[in-house]
mmCIF file of C-alpha atoms in Angstrom:
data_model
loop_
_atom_site.group_PDB
_atom_site.id
_atom_site.type_symbol
_atom_site.label_atom_id
_atom_site.label_comp_id
_atom_site.label_asym_id
_atom_site.label_seq_id
_atom_site.Cartn_x
_atom_site.Cartn_y
_atom_site.Cartn_z
ATOM 1 C CA MET A 1232 142.035 -116.398 26.331
ATOM 2 C CA THR A 1233 138.312 -115.621 25.454
ATOM 3 C CA PRO A 1234 137.984 -114.741 21.797
ATOM 4 C CA ARG A 1235 136.852 -111.290 21.191
ATOM 5 C CA VAL A 1236 134.617 -109.471 18.380
ATOM 6 C CA LEU A 1237 135.271 -105.960 18.046
ATOM 7 C CA VAL A 1238 132.337 -103.947 16.859
ATOM 8 C CA LEU A 1239 132.862 -100.220 15.784
ATOM 9 C CA ARG A 1240 129.892 -97.663 16.215
ATOM 10 C CA ALA A 1241 131.506 -94.788 17.618
ATOM 11 C CA LEU A 1242 128.802 -91.986 17.264
ATOM 12 C CA GLY A 1243 125.867 -90.551 19.526
ATOM 13 C CA LEU A 1244 123.255 -92.117 22.015
ATOM 14 C CA GLY A 1245 120.465 -92.326 19.207
ATOM 15 C CA ASP A 1246 123.127 -94.115 17.058
ATOM 16 C CA LEU A 1247 123.519 -96.505 19.529
ATOM 17 C CA LEU A 1248 120.051 -97.331 20.620
ATOM 18 C CA ALA A 1249 119.136 -97.821 16.870
ATOM 19 C CA GLY A 1250 122.043 -100.185 16.511
ATOM 20 C CA VAL A 1251 120.549 -102.359 19.737
ATOM 21 C CA PRO A 1252 119.100 -104.929 17.354
ATOM 22 C CA ALA A 1253 122.248 -105.556 15.141
ATOM 23 C CA LEU A 1254 124.351 -105.462 18.574
ATOM 24 C CA ARG A 1255 121.945 -108.192 19.840
ATOM 25 C CA GLY A 1256 122.336 -110.195 16.667
ATOM 26 C CA VAL A 1257 126.176 -110.428 16.863
ATOM 27 C CA ARG A 1258 125.870 -111.101 20.614
ATOM 28 C CA ARG A 1259 123.949 -114.213 19.661
ATOM 29 C CA ALA A 1260 126.012 -115.074 17.028
ATOM 30 C CA PHE A 1261 128.937 -115.207 19.145
ATOM 31 C CA PRO A 1262 127.812 -116.816 22.407
ATOM 32 C CA GLY A 1263 131.346 -117.800 23.509
ATOM 33 C CA HIS A 1264 133.186 -114.407 22.568
ATOM 34 C CA GLU A 1265 133.592 -111.170 24.485
ATOM 35 C CA VAL A 1266 132.008 -108.718 22.555
ATOM 36 C CA VAL A 1267 133.771 -105.240 22.611
ATOM 37 C CA LEU A 1268 132.108 -102.127 21.295
ATOM 38 C CA ALA A 1269 134.067 -99.149 20.423
ATOM 39 C CA LEU A 1270 132.275 -95.997 20.942
ATOM 40 C CA PRO A 1271 133.011 -92.488 22.873
ATOM 41 C CA PRO A 1272 133.611 -93.189 26.623
ATOM 42 C CA ALA A 1273 130.540 -91.298 27.761
ATOM 43 C CA LEU A 1274 128.018 -93.727 26.334
ATOM 44 C CA ARG A 1275 129.933 -96.507 28.418
ATOM 45 C CA GLU A 1276 127.054 -97.171 30.697
ATOM 46 C CA ALA A 1277 124.318 -96.845 28.031
ATOM 47 C CA ALA A 1278 126.191 -99.352 26.072
ATOM 48 C CA LEU A 1279 126.588 -101.794 28.880
ATOM 49 C CA SER A 1280 122.645 -101.479 29.881
ATOM 50 C CA THR A 1281 121.759 -103.068 26.393
ATOM 51 C CA GLY A 1282 122.699 -106.471 27.472
ATOM 52 C CA ALA A 1283 124.496 -106.755 23.894
ATOM 53 C CA VAL A 1284 128.165 -106.050 24.852
ATOM 54 C CA ASP A 1285 130.664 -107.315 27.551
ATOM 55 C CA SER A 1286 132.940 -104.141 27.537
ATOM 56 C CA VAL A 1287 133.794 -101.096 25.564
ATOM 57 C CA LEU A 1288 136.851 -99.714 23.939
ATOM 58 C CA PRO A 1289 136.689 -96.024 24.349
ATOM 59 C CA ALA A 1290 136.866 -94.299 20.922
ATOM 60 C CA GLU A 1291 135.861 -90.943 19.385
ATOM 61 C CA ALA A 1292 136.468 -88.394 16.770
ATOM 62 C CA PRO A 1293 135.201 -84.997 16.170
ATOM 63 C CA ARG A 1294 132.209 -84.429 14.005
ATOM 64 C CA ARG A 1295 131.023 -87.929 13.797
ATOM 65 C CA GLY A 1296 134.332 -89.018 12.238
ATOM 66 C CA VAL A 1297 136.052 -92.559 12.291
ATOM 67 C CA PRO A 1298 138.383 -92.877 15.368
ATOM 68 C CA SER A 1299 141.710 -94.745 15.594
ATOM 69 C CA LEU A 1300 141.533 -98.035 17.403
ATOM 70 C CA THR A 1301 145.137 -98.445 17.612
ATOM 71 C CA HIS A 1302 144.970 -98.594 21.154
ATOM 72 C CA TRP A 1303 143.443 -101.983 21.130
ATOM 73 C CA THR A 1304 145.363 -104.287 23.389
ATOM 74 C CA GLY A 1305 146.013 -108.324 23.325
ATOM 75 C CA PRO A 1306 145.467 -110.476 20.436
ATOM 76 C CA PRO A 1307 143.707 -109.450 17.458
ATOM 77 C CA PRO A 1308 139.863 -109.656 17.379
ATOM 78 C CA GLN A 1309 138.356 -113.146 15.984
ATOM 79 C CA VAL A 1310 135.963 -110.828 14.292
ATOM 80 C CA ALA A 1311 135.447 -107.367 13.577
ATOM 81 C CA VAL A 1312 132.114 -105.731 12.506
ATOM 82 C CA ASP A 1313 131.906 -102.444 10.987
ATOM 83 C CA LEU A 1314 128.391 -100.935 12.218
ATOM 84 C CA HIS A 1315 129.745 -97.157 11.939
ATOM 85 C CA GLY A 1316 129.271 -96.530 8.484
ATOM 86 C CA LYS A 1317 129.448 -97.732 4.776
ATOM 87 C CA GLY A 1318 133.309 -96.309 3.675
ATOM 88 C CA PRO A 1319 136.746 -97.251 3.617
ATOM 89 C CA GLU A 1320 137.588 -95.113 6.685
ATOM 90 C CA SER A 1321 135.498 -97.274 9.098
ATOM 91 C CA ARG A 1322 136.723 -100.516 7.475
ATOM 92 C CA ASP A 1323 140.530 -99.385 7.577
ATOM 93 C CA ALA A 1324 140.236 -98.405 11.388
ATOM 94 C CA LEU A 1325 138.934 -101.971 11.806
ATOM 95 C CA ALA A 1326 141.341 -103.610 9.507
ATOM 96 C CA ALA A 1327 144.602 -101.809 11.283
ATOM 97 C CA VAL A 1328 143.935 -104.285 14.501
ATOM 98 C CA GLY A 1329 144.296 -107.353 12.443
ATOM 99 C CA PRO A 1330 140.928 -109.319 12.821
ATOM 100 C CA GLY A 1331 140.796 -112.709 11.742
ATOM 101 C CA LEU A 1332 137.650 -111.704 9.781
ATOM 102 C CA LEU A 1333 136.170 -108.114 8.928
ATOM 103 C CA LEU A 1334 132.590 -107.620 7.800
ATOM 104 C CA ALA A 1335 131.849 -104.129 6.311
ATOM 105 C CA PHE A 1336 129.893 -102.622 3.572
ATOM 106 C CA ALA A 1337 133.391 -101.386 2.210
ATOM 107 C CA GLN A 1338 135.104 -104.591 2.798
ATOM 108 C CA PRO A 1339 135.296 -106.627 -0.864
ATOM 109 C CA ASP A 1340 135.710 -110.060 0.662
ATOM 110 C CA PRO A 1341 133.367 -111.336 1.811
ATOM 111 C CA PRO A 1342 130.866 -109.498 -0.415
ATOM 112 C CA PRO A 1343 128.964 -107.067 1.348
ATOM 113 C CA PRO A 1344 125.350 -106.425 0.688
ATOM 114 C CA GLU A 1345 124.067 -103.302 -1.332
ATOM 115 C CA TRP A 1346 124.037 -100.177 0.659
ATOM 116 C CA ARG A 1347 120.652 -98.556 0.400
ATOM 117 C CA ALA A 1348 119.982 -94.762 1.090
ATOM 118 C CA ASP A 1349 116.449 -95.187 1.465
ATOM 119 C CA GLU A 1350 116.249 -97.403 4.393
ATOM 120 C CA HIS A 1351 115.587 -97.251 8.120
ATOM 121 C CA GLU A 1352 118.758 -97.281 10.106
ATOM 122 C CA ARG A 1353 117.847 -100.240 12.439
ATOM 123 C CA ASP A 1354 116.759 -102.351 9.204
ATOM 124 C CA ARG A 1355 119.816 -101.490 7.378
ATOM 125 C CA TRP A 1356 122.042 -102.859 10.075
ATOM 126 C CA CYS A 1357 119.985 -106.088 10.532
ATOM 127 C CA ARG A 1358 120.181 -106.821 6.904
ATOM 128 C CA PHE A 1359 123.747 -106.229 6.662
ATOM 129 C CA LEU A 1360 124.411 -108.791 9.377
ATOM 130 C CA ALA A 1361 121.829 -111.084 7.655
ATOM 131 C CA ALA A 1362 123.790 -111.128 4.711
ATOM 132 C CA TYR A 1363 126.525 -113.064 6.523
ATOM 133 C CA GLY A 1364 124.324 -115.384 8.079
ATOM 134 C CA ILE A 1365 123.889 -113.422 11.226
ATOM 135 C CA PRO A 1366 119.949 -112.874 11.944
ATOM 136 C CA ALA A 1367 119.084 -109.744 13.670
ATOM 137 C CA ASP A 1368 115.620 -108.264 14.384
ATOM 138 C CA PRO A 1369 115.051 -104.753 13.739
ATOM 139 C CA THR A 1370 112.237 -104.695 16.337
ATOM 140 C CA ASP A 1371 114.411 -105.958 19.255
ATOM 141 C CA VAL A 1372 115.059 -102.285 20.341
ATOM 142 C CA ARG A 1373 113.669 -102.718 24.445
ATOM 143 C CA LEU A 1374 115.912 -102.147 27.311
ATOM 144 C CA PRO A 1375 115.575 -103.665 30.640
ATOM 145 C CA PRO A 1376 113.966 -101.555 33.198
ATOM 146 C CA PRO A 1377 116.584 -99.085 34.887
ATOM 147 C CA ALA A 1378 117.724 -99.948 38.453
ATOM 148 C CA ALA A 1379 117.468 -96.214 39.418
ATOM 149 C CA ASP A 1380 114.488 -94.562 40.587
ATOM 150 C CA SER A 1381 112.972 -91.808 38.375
ATOM 151 C CA PRO A 1382 113.770 -88.042 39.319
ATOM 152 C CA ALA A 1383 110.315 -87.179 38.210
ATOM 153 C CA PRO A 1384 108.228 -90.163 38.002
ATOM 154 C CA GLY A 1385 104.730 -89.597 35.550
ATOM 155 C CA ALA A 1386 106.249 -86.153 34.380
ATOM 156 C CA VAL A 1387 106.231 -84.861 30.650
ATOM 157 C CA VAL A 1388 109.875 -84.871 29.732
ATOM 158 C CA VAL A 1389 110.642 -82.162 27.302
ATOM 159 C CA HIS A 1390 114.086 -82.412 25.709
ATOM 160 C CA PRO A 1391 114.903 -79.131 23.599
ATOM 161 C CA GLY A 1392 118.471 -80.005 22.665
ATOM 162 C CA ALA A 1393 120.077 -82.019 19.793
ATOM 163 C CA GLU A 1394 123.700 -82.367 18.397
ATOM 164 C CA SER A 1395 122.999 -80.030 15.567
ATOM 165 C CA ALA A 1396 121.116 -76.894 15.181
ATOM 166 C CA ALA A 1397 119.309 -78.338 12.282
ATOM 167 C CA ARG A 1398 117.431 -80.529 14.396
ATOM 168 C CA ARG A 1399 116.569 -77.959 17.370
ATOM 169 C CA TRP A 1400 113.136 -77.004 17.142
ATOM 170 C CA PRO A 1401 113.063 -73.376 18.786
ATOM 171 C CA ALA A 1402 113.234 -72.892 22.496
ATOM 172 C CA GLU A 1403 110.331 -70.467 22.522
ATOM 173 C CA ARG A 1404 108.107 -73.272 21.033
ATOM 174 C CA TYR A 1405 109.245 -75.980 23.545
ATOM 175 C CA ALA A 1406 108.432 -73.230 26.310
ATOM 176 C CA ALA A 1407 105.086 -72.595 24.877
ATOM 177 C CA LEU A 1408 104.319 -76.546 24.816
ATOM 178 C CA ALA A 1409 105.711 -76.937 28.305
ATOM 179 C CA ARG A 1410 103.623 -73.878 29.585
ATOM 180 C CA THR A 1411 100.410 -75.256 28.134
ATOM 181 C CA LEU A 1412 100.699 -78.780 29.603
ATOM 182 C CA ARG A 1413 101.763 -77.483 32.694
ATOM 183 C CA ALA A 1414 98.505 -75.482 32.974
ATOM 184 C CA GLU A 1415 96.603 -78.492 32.269
ATOM 185 C CA GLY A 1416 98.028 -80.054 35.288
ATOM 186 C CA HIS A 1417 100.904 -82.129 34.269
ATOM 187 C CA ARG A 1418 104.344 -81.968 35.777
ATOM 188 C CA VAL A 1419 106.739 -80.934 33.004
ATOM 189 C CA VAL A 1420 110.594 -81.478 33.495
ATOM 190 C CA VAL A 1421 113.088 -80.089 30.903
ATOM 191 C CA THR A 1422 116.433 -82.002 30.221
ATOM 192 C CA GLY A 1423 119.495 -81.384 28.266
ATOM 193 C CA GLY A 1424 123.136 -82.577 27.746
ATOM 194 C CA PRO A 1425 126.112 -81.429 29.692
ATOM 195 C CA ALA A 1426 126.818 -78.412 27.434
ATOM 196 C CA GLU A 1427 122.937 -77.395 27.052
ATOM 197 C CA ASP A 1428 122.208 -75.786 30.724
ATOM 198 C CA ALA A 1429 121.579 -72.423 29.168
ATOM 199 C CA LEU A 1430 119.012 -73.923 26.675
ATOM 200 C CA VAL A 1431 117.498 -75.843 29.805
ATOM 201 C CA LEU A 1432 117.139 -72.762 31.828
ATOM 202 C CA ASP A 1433 115.962 -70.884 29.130
ATOM 203 C CA VAL A 1434 113.150 -73.338 27.989
ATOM 204 C CA ALA A 1435 111.893 -73.852 31.820
ATOM 205 C CA GLY A 1436 112.059 -70.155 32.417
ATOM 206 C CA ARG A 1437 109.881 -69.021 29.591
ATOM 207 C CA ALA A 1438 107.397 -71.763 30.537
ATOM 208 C CA GLY A 1439 107.361 -70.768 34.261
ATOM 209 C CA LEU A 1440 108.434 -74.105 35.819
ATOM 210 C CA PRO A 1441 109.944 -74.309 39.267
ATOM 211 C CA GLU A 1442 113.623 -74.576 39.612
ATOM 212 C CA ARG A 1443 113.529 -78.313 40.434
ATOM 213 C CA ASP A 1444 111.979 -79.075 37.100
ATOM 214 C CA ALA A 1445 114.910 -77.661 35.071
ATOM 215 C CA LEU A 1446 117.288 -80.888 35.219
ATOM 216 C CA CYS A 1447 120.626 -79.219 34.441
ATOM 217 C CA GLY A 1448 124.074 -80.689 34.043
ATOM 218 C CA GLY A 1449 123.462 -83.773 31.799
ATOM 219 C CA LEU A 1450 121.684 -86.444 33.714
ATOM 220 C CA PRO A 1451 123.966 -89.645 34.081
ATOM 221 C CA PHE A 1452 122.966 -92.316 31.773
ATOM 222 C CA GLY A 1453 121.172 -94.452 34.577
ATOM 223 C CA GLU A 1454 119.064 -91.263 35.760
ATOM 224 C CA LEU A 1455 118.415 -90.211 32.488
ATOM 225 C CA SER A 1456 116.932 -93.670 31.622
ATOM 226 C CA ALA A 1457 114.878 -94.232 34.725
ATOM 227 C CA LEU A 1458 113.444 -90.602 34.116
ATOM 228 C CA VAL A 1459 112.453 -91.412 30.522
ATOM 229 C CA ALA A 1460 111.386 -95.006 31.623
ATOM 230 C CA GLY A 1461 108.755 -93.651 34.263
ATOM 231 C CA ALA A 1462 107.777 -90.569 32.311
ATOM 232 C CA ALA A 1463 104.189 -90.020 30.931
ATOM 233 C CA LEU A 1464 105.430 -88.613 27.664
ATOM 234 C CA VAL A 1465 108.785 -87.603 26.070
ATOM 235 C CA VAL A 1466 108.592 -84.751 23.686
ATOM 236 C CA SER A 1467 112.024 -84.120 21.652
ATOM 237 C CA GLY A 1468 113.785 -83.521 18.302
ATOM 238 C CA ASP A 1469 114.888 -86.233 16.338
ATOM 239 C CA THR A 1470 117.795 -87.426 18.764
ATOM 240 C CA GLY A 1471 118.877 -89.742 21.318
ATOM 241 C CA LEU A 1472 116.040 -89.334 23.961
ATOM 242 C CA ALA A 1473 113.503 -90.360 21.216
ATOM 243 C CA HIS A 1474 115.298 -93.266 20.755
ATOM 244 C CA LEU A 1475 115.473 -94.104 24.624
ATOM 245 C CA ALA A 1476 111.706 -93.405 24.712
ATOM 246 C CA VAL A 1477 111.195 -96.137 22.198
ATOM 247 C CA ALA A 1478 113.612 -98.223 24.177
ATOM 248 C CA HIS A 1479 111.387 -97.808 27.330
ATOM 249 C CA ALA A 1480 108.010 -98.091 25.323
ATOM 250 C CA THR A 1481 107.425 -94.558 26.890
ATOM 251 C CA PRO A 1482 104.956 -92.332 24.556
ATOM 252 C CA SER A 1483 106.681 -89.888 22.515
ATOM 253 C CA VAL A 1484 106.269 -87.010 20.110
ATOM 254 C CA THR A 1485 109.474 -86.764 17.971
ATOM 255 C CA LEU A 1486 109.682 -83.532 15.940
ATOM 256 C CA CYS A 1487 111.601 -84.540 12.798
ATOM 257 C CA GLY A 1488 113.511 -82.590 10.485
ATOM 258 C CA PRO A 1489 115.669 -82.558 8.208
ATOM 259 C CA VAL A 1490 115.564 -86.455 8.542
ATOM 260 C CA ALA A 1491 112.299 -88.199 7.629
ATOM 261 C CA PRO A 1492 110.980 -90.808 10.345
ATOM 262 C CA ARG A 1493 110.901 -93.491 7.705
ATOM 263 C CA LEU A 1494 114.812 -93.287 7.881
ATOM 264 C CA TRP A 1495 115.317 -92.599 11.670
ATOM 265 C CA GLY A 1496 112.104 -92.448 13.161
ATOM 266 C CA PRO A 1497 110.295 -94.434 15.939
ATOM 267 C CA PRO A 1498 108.438 -97.858 14.759
ATOM 268 C CA ARG A 1499 104.943 -97.620 13.994
ATOM 269 C CA SER A 1500 103.010 -97.610 17.264
ATOM 270 C CA PRO A 1501 100.059 -96.043 18.671
ATOM 271 C CA ARG A 1502 102.585 -94.788 21.659
ATOM 272 C CA HIS A 1503 104.702 -92.957 19.233
ATOM 273 C CA LEU A 1504 103.699 -89.870 17.055
ATOM 274 C CA ALA A 1505 106.470 -88.525 14.486
ATOM 275 C CA LEU A 1506 105.618 -85.006 13.239
ATOM 276 C CA TRP A 1507 107.085 -84.415 9.930
ATOM 277 C CA LYS A 1508 106.945 -81.983 6.941
ATOM 278 C CA PRO A 1509 107.757 -83.499 3.782
ATOM 279 C CA GLY A 1510 110.188 -81.503 1.397
ATOM 280 C CA PRO A 1511 113.767 -81.331 -0.269
ATOM 281 C CA PRO A 1512 116.345 -82.908 1.193
ATOM 282 C CA GLY A 1513 118.123 -81.292 3.890
ATOM 283 C CA ASP A 1514 121.299 -81.055 6.097
ATOM 284 C CA PRO A 1515 121.103 -82.950 9.362
ATOM 285 C CA HIS A 1516 124.350 -81.351 10.472
ATOM 286 C CA ALA A 1517 123.531 -77.868 9.417
ATOM 287 C CA ASP A 1518 124.224 -74.707 11.887
ATOM 288 C CA VAL A 1519 120.557 -73.222 11.370
ATOM 289 C CA PRO A 1520 117.268 -75.146 11.991
ATOM 290 C CA ASP A 1521 115.830 -77.221 9.102
ATOM 291 C CA PRO A 1522 113.244 -75.309 7.270
ATOM 292 C CA ARG A 1523 110.794 -78.443 7.623
ATOM 293 C CA LEU A 1524 111.332 -78.578 11.220
ATOM 294 C CA LEU A 1525 110.108 -74.920 11.643
ATOM 295 C CA ARG A 1526 107.163 -75.714 9.655
ATOM 296 C CA ILE A 1527 105.848 -77.658 12.777
ATOM 297 C CA ASP A 1528 103.922 -75.358 14.733
ATOM 298 C CA VAL A 1529 103.382 -75.256 18.711
ATOM 299 C CA ASP A 1530 99.286 -76.214 18.414
ATOM 300 C CA GLU A 1531 100.120 -79.538 16.436
ATOM 301 C CA THR A 1532 102.709 -80.333 18.822
ATOM 302 C CA VAL A 1533 100.335 -79.568 21.701
ATOM 303 C CA THR A 1534 97.315 -82.006 20.136
ATOM 304 C CA ALA A 1535 99.819 -84.635 19.739
ATOM 305 C CA ALA A 1536 101.163 -84.613 23.393
ATOM 306 C CA ARG A 1537 97.655 -84.318 24.537
ATOM 307 C CA THR A 1538 96.441 -87.383 22.466
ATOM 308 C CA LEU A 1539 99.189 -89.583 23.711
ATOM 309 C CA LEU A 1540 98.560 -88.251 27.546
ATOM 310 C CA ARG A 1541 94.924 -89.254 27.176
ATOM 311 C CA ARG A 1542 95.570 -92.419 25.600
ATOM 312 C CA GLY A 1543 98.044 -93.121 28.541
ATOM 313 C CA ARG A 1544 100.302 -96.322 28.997
ATOM 314 C CA THR A 1545 98.645 -99.606 29.516
ATOM 315 C CA THR A 1546 100.337 -102.961 30.233
ATOM 316 C CA SER A 1547 99.020 -104.413 27.080
ATOM 317 C CA GLU A 1548 99.897 -101.511 24.829
ATOM 318 C CA ARG A 1549 103.687 -101.890 26.229
ATOM 319 C CA GLY A 1550 105.738 -104.098 24.197
ATOM 320 C CA ALA A 1551 102.938 -104.565 21.556
ATOM 321 C CA GLU A 1552 105.576 -104.267 18.673
ATOM 322 C CA THR A 1553 109.052 -104.092 20.245
ATOM 323 C CA ARG A 1554 110.087 -106.606 22.728
ATOM 324 C CA VAL A 1555 112.569 -106.769 25.723
ATOM 325 C CA ALA A 1556 115.807 -108.235 25.246
ATOM 326 C CA PRO A 1557 116.232 -112.011 26.100
ATOM 327 C CA ALA A 1558 119.167 -112.666 28.721
ATOM 328 C CA ARG A 1559 122.442 -112.288 27.436
ATOM 329 C CA PRO A 1560 124.093 -116.092 26.919
#
């Protein structure tokens, strides 16, 4: 039977994409193994699209908690890797399936590296693996081109939603941005998750967009990925779509708050602009918009969008600081 590696990162789309460099490090370190990723079932297609995992173990818990993994079947994994968090809860969830070797920040043996709060998410997990002799490149974020056709090629994609209210810029500001860009001749489409139809319709309606440009229902990942890959620009909060834009080298404006872009934002690149207002630490899971996010106004967002739209996408720019994944072993 093929030996297996079980990796836990049962979070959201942005977390999955920020973890791609580490997942690829694991994939390369264990070429003869089946790499199984435990994550929410809704992210199965996205996980498989990375080329870093062979299969998924459906696993999720409310409010970004640690899921149980006791539905694992077959022999215990040869190796288990905790990319979910730093605490004993995620370590214990993996330990419960009896792996031969467990790598976790909370695992005393082998000794883990130091957890650094002031570190970008992509860098953190690559450094974690490097401590165990597993090289991983934090710039290895690119996804292969989607097989599907974009439902709106060349459009500006506006994504007003986010998992928590703390990271949602006001709908009326997104609408003002969309209305301005449409008046300047750009096709603008609005997207949202499966539970965000009311928000999508509100923004599209305020912006005066045609019905076809309010993309409701939560697009399946393949279609969403194709939409982003073929877009002229993505404008969103600090959420999964911002990471998907980075993965496809699509120009993006990310409205950051309450988490600083140096911790979760896009890589430094002329293609990606992160708008951010420094201030006291905030709660990324709060039920009201973060005050620093609210300090970003429509005019500066429009200016950032215009800058990237004028700059455009050239073949030489794409892949300048991030690279497409190599073929999986």
